[in-house]
C-alpha positions as a Python dict, from the first residue, in 0.01 Angstrom:
ca = {
    (1, 'M'): (0, 0, 0),
    (2, 'F'): (283, 237, 89),
    (3, 'A'): (448, 168, -248),
    (4, 'L'): (122, 243, -434),
    (5, 'R'): (83, 575, -252),
    (6, 'T'): (440, 669, -342),
    (7, 'R'): (381, 601, -713),
    (8, 'L'): (57, 807, -710),
    (9, 'A'): (237, 1102, -549),
    (10, 'G'): (499, 1090, -825),
    (11, 'V'): (235, 1103, -1098),
    (12, 'V'): (69, 1407, -935),
    (13, 'A'): (405, 1590, -920),
    (14, 'L'): (474, 1526, -1290),
    (15, 'V'): (130, 1657, -1387),
    (16, 'A'): (190, 1974, -1183),
    (17, 'L'): (525, 2035, -1350),
    (18, 'G'): (370, 1991, -1694),
    (19, 'A'): (98, 2245, -1619),
    (20, 'A'): (357, 2500, -1506),
    (21, 'G'): (539, 2464, -1842),
    (22, 'C'): (885, 2452, -1681),
    (23, 'G'): (919, 2829, -1682),
    (24, 'G'): (780, 2873, -2042),
    (25, 'D'): (482, 3079, -2152),
    (26, 'P'): (193, 2848, -2246),
    (27, 'A'): (20, 3128, -2435),
    (28, 'S'): (310, 3167, -2679),
    (29, 'S'): (281, 2810, -2797),
    (30, 'T'): (-86, 2847, -2882),
    (31, 'A'): (-89, 3200, -3035),
    (32, 'P'): (-202, 3215, -3401),
    (33, 'P'): (70, 3283, -3660),
    (34, 'T'): (124, 3644, -3773),
    (35, 'P'): (-57, 3708, -4103),
    (36, 'A'): (172, 3750, -4404),
    (37, 'A'): (221, 4104, -4530),
    (38, 'S'): (36, 4191, -4850),
    (39, 'E'): (169, 4402, -5136),
    (40, 'S'): (69, 4765, -5164),
    (41, 'P'): (131, 5019, -5441),
    (42, 'G'): (483, 5159, -5434),
    (43, 'R'): (625, 4897, -5199),
    (44, 'Q'): (787, 4559, -5247),
    (45, 'V'): (722, 4307, -4970),
    (46, 'G'): (940, 4010, -4886),
    (47, 'S'): (1273, 4108, -5045),
    (48, 'G'): (1478, 4424, -5065),
    (49, 'P'): (1370, 4700, -4824),
    (50, 'S'): (1191, 4593, -4506),
    (51, 'S'): (813, 4626, -4495),
    (52, 'S'): (849, 4951, -4301),
    (53, 'Q'): (1057, 5114, -4577),
    (54, 'A'): (909, 5257, -4896),
    (55, 'A'): (1094, 5174, -5214),
    (56, 'A'): (1268, 5475, -5371),
    (57, 'P'): (1072, 5606, -5671),
    (58, 'S'): (1232, 5595, -6014),
    (59, 'A'): (1299, 5918, -6200),
    (60, 'G'): (979, 5887, -6399),
    (61, 'S'): (739, 5768, -6130),
    (62, 'T'): (458, 5983, -5995),
    (63, 'A'): (187, 5927, -5740),
    (64, 'G'): (-81, 5967, -6004),
    (65, 'A'): (85, 5725, -6243),
    (66, 'A'): (141, 5470, -5966),
    (67, 'A'): (-227, 5483, -5876),
    (68, 'G'): (-326, 5446, -6241),
    (69, 'Q'): (-487, 5789, -6254),
    (70, 'P'): (-492, 5996, -6575),
    (71, 'V'): (-210, 6246, -6621),
    (72, 'K'): (-332, 6608, -6629),
    (73, 'H'): (-189, 6909, -6812),
    (74, 'A'): (-201, 7285, -6756),
    (75, 'F'): (-107, 7601, -6945),
    (76, 'P'): (244, 7696, -6824),
    (77, 'V'): (173, 8058, -6721),
    (78, 'Q'): (-67, 8220, -6475),
    (79, 'G'): (-177, 8549, -6627),
    (80, 'K'): (-173, 8713, -6968),
    (81, 'A'): (48, 8533, -7219),
    (82, 'S'): (74, 8481, -7595),
    (83, 'Y'): (269, 8257, -7831),
    (84, 'A'): (323, 8214, -8205),
    (85, 'R'): (268, 7910, -8426),
    (86, 'T'): (629, 7921, -8538),
    (87, 'H'): (976, 7901, -8386),
    (88, 'H'): (1323, 7943, -8528),
    (89, 'D'): (1522, 7637, -8634),
    (90, 'Y'): (1332, 7364, -8445),
    (91, 'P'): (984, 7291, -8299),
    (92, 'A'): (916, 7480, -7973),
    (93, 'S'): (710, 7776, -7850),
    (94, 'D'): (816, 8107, -7702),
    (95, 'I'): (542, 8201, -7456),
    (96, 'M'): (558, 8578, -7421),
    (97, 'A'): (462, 8699, -7072),
    (98, 'A'): (557, 8977, -6833),
    (99, 'C'): (862, 8925, -6614),
    (100, 'G'): (761, 8808, -6269),
    (101, 'L'): (446, 8620, -6370),
    (102, 'T'): (414, 8273, -6219),
    (103, 'A'): (516, 7976, -6431),
    (104, 'V'): (356, 7643, -6343),
    (105, 'S'): (418, 7279, -6418),
    (106, 'P'): (243, 7186, -6742),
    (107, 'V'): (196, 6827, -6630),
    (108, 'D'): (167, 6585, -6339),
    (109, 'G'): (520, 6451, -6312),
    (110, 'T'): (862, 6459, -6149),
    (111, 'I'): (1136, 6720, -6176),
    (112, 'L'): (1433, 6582, -6372),
    (113, 'E'): (1669, 6876, -6335),
    (114, 'V'): (1680, 7239, -6228),
    (115, 'T'): (1928, 7504, -6343),
    (116, 'R'): (1943, 7791, -6092),
    (117, 'T'): (2250, 7972, -6226),
    (118, 'D'): (2270, 8159, -6557),
    (119, 'T'): (2604, 8068, -6716),
    (120, 'Y'): (2519, 8166, -7074),
    (121, 'Q'): (2783, 8369, -7262),
    (122, 'A'): (2687, 8520, -7597),
    (123, 'K'): (3041, 8491, -7736),
    (124, 'V'): (3032, 8116, -7670),
    (125, 'N'): (2662, 8060, -7749),
    (126, 'D'): (2659, 7709, -7605),
    (127, 'G'): (2326, 7534, -7664),
    (128, 'A'): (2355, 7362, -7326),
    (129, 'T'): (2343, 7696, -7139),
    (130, 'R'): (2125, 7900, -7374),
    (131, 'G'): (1815, 7853, -7159),
    (132, 'G'): (1953, 8029, -6852),
    (133, 'L'): (1746, 7932, -6547),
    (134, 'S'): (1536, 7629, -6641),
    (135, 'V'): (1317, 7344, -6520),
    (136, 'N'): (1304, 7003, -6688),
    (137, 'I'): (1008, 6776, -6602),
    (138, 'L'): (933, 6411, -6679),
    (139, 'G'): (557, 6382, -6706),
    (140, 'G'): (364, 6089, -6569),
    (141, 'D'): (283, 6021, -6935),
    (142, 'G'): (653, 5953, -7006),
    (143, 'I'): (697, 6277, -7203),
    (144, 'R'): (960, 6542, -7121),
    (145, 'Y'): (854, 6906, -7073),
    (146, 'Y'): (1120, 7179, -7070),
    (147, 'M'): (1082, 7546, -6970),
    (148, 'S'): (1356, 7808, -6952),
    (149, 'H'): (1464, 8177, -6925),
    (150, 'F'): (1321, 8211, -6573),
    (151, 'S'): (1420, 8495, -6341),
    (152, 'T'): (1392, 8274, -6031),
    (153, 'I'): (1296, 7916, -5949),
    (154, 'D'): (1081, 7840, -5647),
    (155, 'Q'): (1229, 7688, -5333),
    (156, 'G'): (1156, 7316, -5306),
    (157, 'I'): (1168, 7261, -5681),
    (158, 'E'): (1456, 7014, -5708),
    (159, 'A'): (1543, 6702, -5905),
    (160, 'G'): (1318, 6422, -5784),
    (161, 'T'): (1042, 6654, -5660),
    (162, 'P'): (692, 6540, -5763),
    (163, 'V'): (476, 6815, -5914),
    (164, 'K'): (115, 6852, -6020),
    (165, 'A'): (-16, 7025, -6331),
    (166, 'G'): (-71, 7393, -6244),
    (167, 'Q'): (170, 7390, -5948),
    (168, 'P'): (393, 7703, -5934),
    (169, 'V'): (758, 7629, -6012),
    (170, 'A'): (924, 7956, -6118),
    (171, 'K'): (891, 8319, -6227),
    (172, 'V'): (899, 8440, -6588),
    (173, 'G'): (1226, 8611, -6682),
    (174, 'R'): (1482, 8661, -6958),
    (175, 'T'): (1794, 8476, -6844),
    (176, 'G'): (2015, 8297, -7095),
    (177, 'D'): (1979, 8388, -7459),
    (178, 'A'): (1665, 8602, -7427),
    (179, 'S'): (1611, 8968, -7511),
    (180, 'A'): (1253, 8983, -7380),
    (181, 'C'): (1062, 8822, -7096),
    (182, 'H'): (919, 8487, -7202),
    (183, 'I'): (927, 8113, -7143),
    (184, 'H'): (1087, 7883, -7393),
    (185, 'F'): (865, 7573, -7394),
    (186, 'G'): (966, 7239, -7546),
    (187, 'I'): (809, 6892, -7559),
    (188, 'S'): (1022, 6587, -7639),
    (189, 'P'): (1079, 6217, -7569),
    (190, 'A'): (1270, 6156, -7246),
    (191, 'C'): (1573, 5999, -7424),
    (192, 'Q'): (1876, 6082, -7205),
    (193, 'K'): (1649, 6276, -6966),
    (194, 'T'): (1900, 6546, -6869),
    (195, 'T'): (2207, 6567, -7094),
    (196, 'D'): (2065, 6578, -7449),
    (197, 'W'): (1981, 6949, -7461),
    (198, 'W'): (1940, 6932, -7841),
    (199, 'T'): (1633, 6707, -7800),
    (200, 'R'): (1518, 6848, -7466),
    (201, 'R'): (1469, 7198, -7614),
    (202, 'G'): (1184, 7071, -7835),
    (203, 'A'): (1095, 6794, -8079),
    (204, 'I'): (727, 6854, -8171),
    (205, 'W'): (522, 7170, -8220),
    (206, 'P'): (359, 7257, -7885),
    (207, 'W'): (108, 7523, -7993),
    (208, 'S'): (-194, 7294, -8042),
    (209, 'Y'): (-144, 7159, -7690),
    (210, 'L'): (-100, 7508, -7548),
    (211, 'D'): (-427, 7607, -7719),
    (212, 'A'): (-610, 7321, -7548),
    (213, 'W'): (-457, 7369, -7204),
    (214, 'K'): (-522, 7742, -7211),
    (215, 'A'): (-888, 7668, -7284),
    (216, 'G'): (-899, 7420, -6995),
    (217, 'T'): (-922, 7119, -7227),
    (218, 'E'): (-714, 6808, -7172),
    (219, 'K'): (-490, 6707, -7464),
    (220, 'S'): (-198, 6465, -7458),
    (221, 'P'): (115, 6492, -7678),
    (222, 'V'): (203, 6124, -7634),
    (223, 'A'): (103, 6012, -7984),
    (224, 'D'): (292, 6295, -8156),
    (225, 'V'): (606, 6237, -7949),
    (226, 'E'): (598, 5863, -8013),
    (227, 'K'): (562, 5927, -8387),
    (228, 'W'): (860, 6164, -8381),
    (229, 'Q'): (1072, 5913, -8192),
    (230, 'Q'): (985, 5634, -8435),
    (231, 'Q'): (1127, 5855, -8710),
    (232, 'H'): (1430, 5999, -8527),
    (233, 'G'): (1506, 5773, -8233),
    (234, 'C'): (1719, 5954, -7975),
    (235, 'P'): (1964, 6175, -8167),
    (236, 'T'): (2319, 6203, -8035),
    (237, 'K'): (2361, 6556, -8176),
    (238, 'P'): (2138, 6842, -8294),
    (239, 'L'): (1931, 6770, -8605),
    (240, 'V'): (1933, 7141, -8698),
    (241, 'N'): (2140, 7451, -8620),
    (242, 'P'): (2284, 7398, -8270),
}
């Protein structure tokens, strides 16, 4: 009888130890697994940056494009402005406007480059510096929009800055090779994005788009730019007088 009682006491002790978990946390062994992270726009989950880090946007990405929203356009000047249907040497538009008027982004996009210093010298007449103070934008539609001759460029407008159509970016001026206040406006394929000034300055005639945007009507230059690029590719030097 004594031996039986001893064995029963041992069984009770083992059961008590098992219930205590030997110092472990019973709840942790029964907790449900953490749900797997799901993908969200603009972020890669599982590899690369951790789930708490947003992936860096590419030069041509915009919030609107990432969300699949249509890209909007706007007339580049706030206030009275005029422009001709012609331009010397190559397709572009000189938008005549008073110095100091506000220039805005013509498209939803991302700033590619900003030139804040006027280094143009008439005796050199370098095409790369002829625009003076300038802003170069990659639209969410993949098209490049270039504006130059500004007197000043707004603070916060830097390479990589996202912009919306109609957002102020600079003030009208006459820096670079300009004798009167105006904005040189060019539309072109992105090509080298920043270094091919001979394409950046203008590849297609902008005036029909300026007409539409000034009237508040949406019109995209994508088809015209794609047609031009099918014919010319991405030139490595000026096609006309540099």
